[in-house]
XYZ file of C-alpha atoms in Angstrom:
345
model
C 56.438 37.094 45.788
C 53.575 34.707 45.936
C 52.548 32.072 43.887
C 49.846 29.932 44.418
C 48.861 31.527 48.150
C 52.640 30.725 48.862
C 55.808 32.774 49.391
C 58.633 32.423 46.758
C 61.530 33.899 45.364
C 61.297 36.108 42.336
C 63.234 33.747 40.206
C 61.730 30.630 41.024
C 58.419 32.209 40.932
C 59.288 33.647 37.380
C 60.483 29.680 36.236
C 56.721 28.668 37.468
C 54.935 31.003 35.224
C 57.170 30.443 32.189
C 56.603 26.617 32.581
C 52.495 26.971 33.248
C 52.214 28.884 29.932
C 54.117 26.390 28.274
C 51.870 23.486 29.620
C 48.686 25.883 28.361
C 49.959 26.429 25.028
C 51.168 22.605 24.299
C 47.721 21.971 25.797
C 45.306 24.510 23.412
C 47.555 23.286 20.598
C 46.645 19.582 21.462
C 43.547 20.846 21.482
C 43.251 22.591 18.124
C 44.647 19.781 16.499
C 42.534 16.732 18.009
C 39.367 19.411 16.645
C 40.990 19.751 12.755
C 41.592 16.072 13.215
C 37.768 15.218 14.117
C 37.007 17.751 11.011
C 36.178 16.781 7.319
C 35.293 17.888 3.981
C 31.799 16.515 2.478
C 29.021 17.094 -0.523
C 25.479 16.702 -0.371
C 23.738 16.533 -3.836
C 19.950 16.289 -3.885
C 17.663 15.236 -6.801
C 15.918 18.523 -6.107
C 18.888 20.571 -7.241
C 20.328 20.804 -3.996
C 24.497 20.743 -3.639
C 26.590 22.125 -0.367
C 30.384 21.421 -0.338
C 31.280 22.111 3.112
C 33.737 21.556 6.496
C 31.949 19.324 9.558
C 32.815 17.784 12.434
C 29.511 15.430 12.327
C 30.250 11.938 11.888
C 27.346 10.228 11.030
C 25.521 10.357 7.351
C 22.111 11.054 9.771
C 24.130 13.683 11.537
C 25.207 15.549 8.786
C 22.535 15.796 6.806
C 20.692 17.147 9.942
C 23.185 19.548 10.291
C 22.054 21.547 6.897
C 18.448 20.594 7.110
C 17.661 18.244 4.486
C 14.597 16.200 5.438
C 14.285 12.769 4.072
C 10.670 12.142 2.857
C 8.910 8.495 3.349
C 11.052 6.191 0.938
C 13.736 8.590 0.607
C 17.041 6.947 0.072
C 20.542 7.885 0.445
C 24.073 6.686 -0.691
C 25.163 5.678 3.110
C 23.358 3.979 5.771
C 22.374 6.900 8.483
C 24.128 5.530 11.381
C 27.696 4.974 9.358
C 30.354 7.244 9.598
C 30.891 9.863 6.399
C 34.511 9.739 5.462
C 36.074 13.022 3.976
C 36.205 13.618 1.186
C 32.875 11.983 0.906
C 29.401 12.900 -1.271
C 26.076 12.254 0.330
C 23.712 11.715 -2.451
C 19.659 11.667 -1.765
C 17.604 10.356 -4.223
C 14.095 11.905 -3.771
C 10.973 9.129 -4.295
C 7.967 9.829 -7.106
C 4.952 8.109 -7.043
C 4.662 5.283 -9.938
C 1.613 2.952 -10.777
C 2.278 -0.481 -11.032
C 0.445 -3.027 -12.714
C 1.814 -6.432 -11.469
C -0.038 -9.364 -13.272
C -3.228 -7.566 -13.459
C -2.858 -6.524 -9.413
C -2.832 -2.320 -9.684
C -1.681 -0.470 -7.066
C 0.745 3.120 -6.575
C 4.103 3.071 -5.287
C 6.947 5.649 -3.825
C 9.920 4.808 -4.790
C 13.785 6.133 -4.963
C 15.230 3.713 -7.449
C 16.127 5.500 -10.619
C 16.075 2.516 -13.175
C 13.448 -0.209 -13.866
C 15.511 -2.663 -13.284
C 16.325 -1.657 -9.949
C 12.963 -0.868 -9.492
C 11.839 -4.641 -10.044
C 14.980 -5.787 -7.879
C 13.208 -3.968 -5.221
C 10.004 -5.680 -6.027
C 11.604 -9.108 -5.615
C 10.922 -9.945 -9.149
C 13.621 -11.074 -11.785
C 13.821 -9.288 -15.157
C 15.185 -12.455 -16.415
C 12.493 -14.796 -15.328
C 9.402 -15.325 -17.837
C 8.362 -11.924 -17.584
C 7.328 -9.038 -20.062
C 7.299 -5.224 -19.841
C 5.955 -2.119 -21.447
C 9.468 -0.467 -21.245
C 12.619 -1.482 -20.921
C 15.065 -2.267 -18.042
C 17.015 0.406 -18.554
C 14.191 3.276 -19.144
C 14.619 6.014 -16.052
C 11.873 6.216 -13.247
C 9.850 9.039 -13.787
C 7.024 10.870 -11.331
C 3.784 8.859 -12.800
C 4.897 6.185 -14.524
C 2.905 3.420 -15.625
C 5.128 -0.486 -15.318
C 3.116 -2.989 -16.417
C 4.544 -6.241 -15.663
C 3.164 -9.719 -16.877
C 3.688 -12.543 -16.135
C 4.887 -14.725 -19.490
C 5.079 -18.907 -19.660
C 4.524 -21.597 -22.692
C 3.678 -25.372 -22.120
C 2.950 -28.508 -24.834
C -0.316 -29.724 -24.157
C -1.545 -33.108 -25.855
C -5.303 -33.174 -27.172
C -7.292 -35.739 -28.910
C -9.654 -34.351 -30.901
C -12.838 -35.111 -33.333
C -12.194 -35.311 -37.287
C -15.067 -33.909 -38.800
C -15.987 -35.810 -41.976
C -16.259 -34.121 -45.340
C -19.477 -33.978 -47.484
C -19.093 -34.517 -50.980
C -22.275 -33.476 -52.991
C -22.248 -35.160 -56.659
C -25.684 -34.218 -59.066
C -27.038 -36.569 -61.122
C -30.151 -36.596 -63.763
C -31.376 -39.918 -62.365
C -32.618 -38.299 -59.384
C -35.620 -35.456 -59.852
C -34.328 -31.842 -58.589
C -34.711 -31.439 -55.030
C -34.112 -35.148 -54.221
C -31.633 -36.970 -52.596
C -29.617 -40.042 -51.140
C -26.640 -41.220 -49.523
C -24.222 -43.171 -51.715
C -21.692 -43.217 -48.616
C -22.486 -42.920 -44.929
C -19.786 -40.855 -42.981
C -18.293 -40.979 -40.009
C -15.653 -38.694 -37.921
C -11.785 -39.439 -36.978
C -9.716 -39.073 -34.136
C -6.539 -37.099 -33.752
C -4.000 -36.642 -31.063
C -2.711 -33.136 -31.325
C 0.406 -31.331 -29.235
C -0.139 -27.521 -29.042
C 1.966 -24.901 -28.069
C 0.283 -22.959 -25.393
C 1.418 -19.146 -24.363
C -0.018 -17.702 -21.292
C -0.108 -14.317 -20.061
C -1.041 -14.168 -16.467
C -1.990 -17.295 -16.568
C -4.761 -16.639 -19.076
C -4.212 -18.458 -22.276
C -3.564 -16.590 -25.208
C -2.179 -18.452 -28.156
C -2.390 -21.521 -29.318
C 0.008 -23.327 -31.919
C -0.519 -26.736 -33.081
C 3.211 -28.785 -33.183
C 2.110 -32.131 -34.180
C -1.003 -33.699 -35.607
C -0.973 -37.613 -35.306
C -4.370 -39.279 -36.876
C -5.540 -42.211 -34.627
C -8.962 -42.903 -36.576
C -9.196 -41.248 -40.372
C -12.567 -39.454 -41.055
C -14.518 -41.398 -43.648
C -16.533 -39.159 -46.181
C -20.202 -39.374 -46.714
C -21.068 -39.150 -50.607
C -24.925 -37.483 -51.036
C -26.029 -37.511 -54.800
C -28.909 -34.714 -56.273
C -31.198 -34.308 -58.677
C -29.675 -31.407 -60.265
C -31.870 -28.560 -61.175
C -32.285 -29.077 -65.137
C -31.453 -25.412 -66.893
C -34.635 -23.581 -68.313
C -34.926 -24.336 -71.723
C -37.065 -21.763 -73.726
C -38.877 -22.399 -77.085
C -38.497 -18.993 -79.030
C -41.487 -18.178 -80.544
C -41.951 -17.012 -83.754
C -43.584 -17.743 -87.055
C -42.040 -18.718 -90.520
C -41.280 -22.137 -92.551
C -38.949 -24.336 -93.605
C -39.190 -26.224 -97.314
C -37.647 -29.823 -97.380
C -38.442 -32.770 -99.870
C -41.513 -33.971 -98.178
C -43.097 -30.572 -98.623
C -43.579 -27.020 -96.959
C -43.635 -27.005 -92.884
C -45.327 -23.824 -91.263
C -43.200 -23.308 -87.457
C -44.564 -21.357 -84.599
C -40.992 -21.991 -82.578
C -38.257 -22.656 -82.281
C -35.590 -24.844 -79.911
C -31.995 -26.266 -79.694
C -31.507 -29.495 -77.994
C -29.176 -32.540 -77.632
C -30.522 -35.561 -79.192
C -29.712 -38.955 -78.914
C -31.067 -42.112 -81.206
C -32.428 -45.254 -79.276
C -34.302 -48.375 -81.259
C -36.543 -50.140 -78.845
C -39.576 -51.119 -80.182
C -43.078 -50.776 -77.906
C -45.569 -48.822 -76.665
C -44.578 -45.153 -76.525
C -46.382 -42.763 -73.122
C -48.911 -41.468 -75.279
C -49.894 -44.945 -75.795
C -48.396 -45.031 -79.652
C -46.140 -47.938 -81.275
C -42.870 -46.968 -82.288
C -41.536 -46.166 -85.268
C -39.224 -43.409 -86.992
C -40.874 -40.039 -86.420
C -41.020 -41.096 -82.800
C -39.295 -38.588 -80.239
C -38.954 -38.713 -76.671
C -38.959 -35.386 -74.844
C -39.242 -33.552 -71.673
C -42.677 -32.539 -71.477
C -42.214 -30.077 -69.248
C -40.169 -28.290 -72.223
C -41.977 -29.874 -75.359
C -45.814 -30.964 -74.439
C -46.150 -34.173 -75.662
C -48.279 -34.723 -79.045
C -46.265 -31.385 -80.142
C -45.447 -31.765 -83.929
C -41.583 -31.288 -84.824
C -39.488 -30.791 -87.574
C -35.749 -31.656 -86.444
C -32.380 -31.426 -88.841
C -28.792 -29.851 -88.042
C -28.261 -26.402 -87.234
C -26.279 -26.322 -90.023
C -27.914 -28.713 -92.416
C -25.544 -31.417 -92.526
C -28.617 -34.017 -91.418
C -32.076 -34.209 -91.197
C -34.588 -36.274 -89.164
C -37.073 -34.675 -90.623
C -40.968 -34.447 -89.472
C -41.635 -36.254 -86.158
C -44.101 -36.061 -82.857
C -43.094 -35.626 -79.183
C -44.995 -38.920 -78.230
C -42.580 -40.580 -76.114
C -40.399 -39.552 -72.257
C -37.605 -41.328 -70.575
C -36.356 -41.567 -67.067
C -32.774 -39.157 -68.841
C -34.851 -37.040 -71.297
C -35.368 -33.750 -69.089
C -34.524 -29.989 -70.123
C -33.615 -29.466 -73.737
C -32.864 -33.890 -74.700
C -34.597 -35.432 -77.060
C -34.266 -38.942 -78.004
C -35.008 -40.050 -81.674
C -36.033 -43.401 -82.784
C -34.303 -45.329 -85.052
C -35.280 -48.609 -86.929
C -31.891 -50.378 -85.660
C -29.210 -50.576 -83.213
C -26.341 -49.389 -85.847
C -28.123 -46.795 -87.315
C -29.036 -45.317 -83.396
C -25.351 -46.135 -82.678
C -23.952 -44.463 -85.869
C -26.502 -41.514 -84.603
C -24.837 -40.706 -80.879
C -25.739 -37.565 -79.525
C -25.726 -34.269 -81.442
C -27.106 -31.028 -81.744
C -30.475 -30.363 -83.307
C -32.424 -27.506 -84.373
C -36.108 -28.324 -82.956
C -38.787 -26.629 -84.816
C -42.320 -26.506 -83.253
C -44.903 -26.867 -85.788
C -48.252 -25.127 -86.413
């Protein structure tokens, strides 16, 4: 028998077979079992829907993935770095990019991106959540294909002022002055105060403004201005009739109410007249002078009786009337009141 291109005996040659199928099957069984050793059992879940559970002998994450065709897309991102070994048992997740808009500060521009959360989102910006900024969702709200983030920017400072104290204008009227005129009783003048505001920016462009504290360095002084106040139109209502006293019968064509007041100085009257009782000083604007009068109470309780607007004075305007009296106590005891003004025929 011949083994090998050599001559040998039957047994030996039989011992030489049974020990080079031995050393093939120890060998293919080496084999088998370095290959189920290099094996392994991983998933591959996609944001598209896509999910494989399957056996490979691929070691890298890059590998594998190429293995059952999934592409990754510009700013893709998966759950291992390509070149690193996938242990079994493993899951390869790919999270698919969207497009988002983001408005950083006012600076617009688009964006792919893979993170899933806001807040991740911004981590991969480089910005902190925590840091002075403000958002039109929250840091939790989901990624979604054409989102809007608006980010801005968010900071407060004090900021110390002086500022002008405008003065106040008090307006007073008066009957000494003629309607329309004026004058200054009190010049004013302004103040100074040193105010701290809160100031709140938003992208650096100032949006509020709070003041904190006021301190007055210089007080504003007020400037007093006094008028001739407009005197109220006083009507004479016309109409005929008479009145009967103890000097005799009066025919009236009008009638007027007015305040009176008494005075007692004894001269020359406007018209030119001496003074005496029967003597009234009047507006003449309201009651032309020379005007013939009958005055008593509304009610009756006094009487002046007959009397001639033949005097003025620098208070009598509108409906006054001032009536002489003979003395002091009797234009004392007289004070102001209300009389019934009749304008005689």
């Amino acid at each position: 028998m011949h083994l090998y291109g050599k001559e040998v005996k039957p047994l030996r040659a039989w011992r030489l077979i049974v020990m080079a199928v031995f050393v093939l099957t120890v060998g293919a069984l080496a084999i088998n079992g370095l290959v189920y050793a290099m094996s392994k059992q991983v998933e591959i879940v996609d944001d598209n829907g896509y999910y494989e559970k399957f056996i490979t002998y691929k070691a890298t994450a890059a590998d594998i993935l190429a293995e059952k065709e999934v592409v990754l897309q510009s700013d893709d991102e998966i759950n291992f770095a390509p070149d690193k070994k996938v242990p079994d048992g493993a899951r390869i997740t790919v999270s698919r990019a969207v497009m988002v808009k983001i408005d950083d500060g006012g600076n617009e521009y688009l964006k792919r991106t893979a993170k899933k959360t806001v807040g991740a989102l911004l981590q991969s910006l480089g910005i902190d959540a925590n840091a002075g900024i403000k958002l039109n969702t929250g840091t939790d709200s989901s990624v979604v294909e054409g989102m809007t983030l608006k980010i801005v920017y968010v900071k407060e400072e004090l900021v110390t002022a002086e500022e002008v104290i405008p003065y106040k204008v008090t307006k007073k009227s008066t009957t000494k002055l003629e309607p329309g005129k004026t004058r200054v009783l009190q010049e004013g003048s302004e103040g100074l105060s040193k105010n701290v505001y809160k100031v709140s920016y938003e992208n650096n462009k100032e949006v509020a403004r709070e003041l904190v504290e006021k301190t007055v360095v210089t007080a504003a002084k007020e400037k007093i201005v006094e008028y001739g106040a407009a005197q109220p139109k006083v009507a004479i209502v016309y109409g005929t009739g008479s009145i009967v006293s103890r000097s005799g019968e009066f025919r009236y064509k009008g009638v007027i109410t007015c305040s009176a007041s008494a005075y007692c100085i004894k001269g020359r009257t406007a018209t030119g007249t001496t003074t005496k009782v029967g003597t009234v000083a009047v507006d003449p604007k309201v009651i032309p002078l020379g005007t013939r009068l009958y005055i008593e109470a509304p009610d009756g309780s006094w009487t002046y009786g007959s009397a001639v607007a033949a005097d003025t004075g620098g208070a009598i305007k509108g409906n006054k009337i001032d009536l002489y009296m003979e003395t002091y106590q009797e234009a004392i005891k007289f004070g102001r009141r209300t009389a019934k003004v009749y304008i005689l025929e």
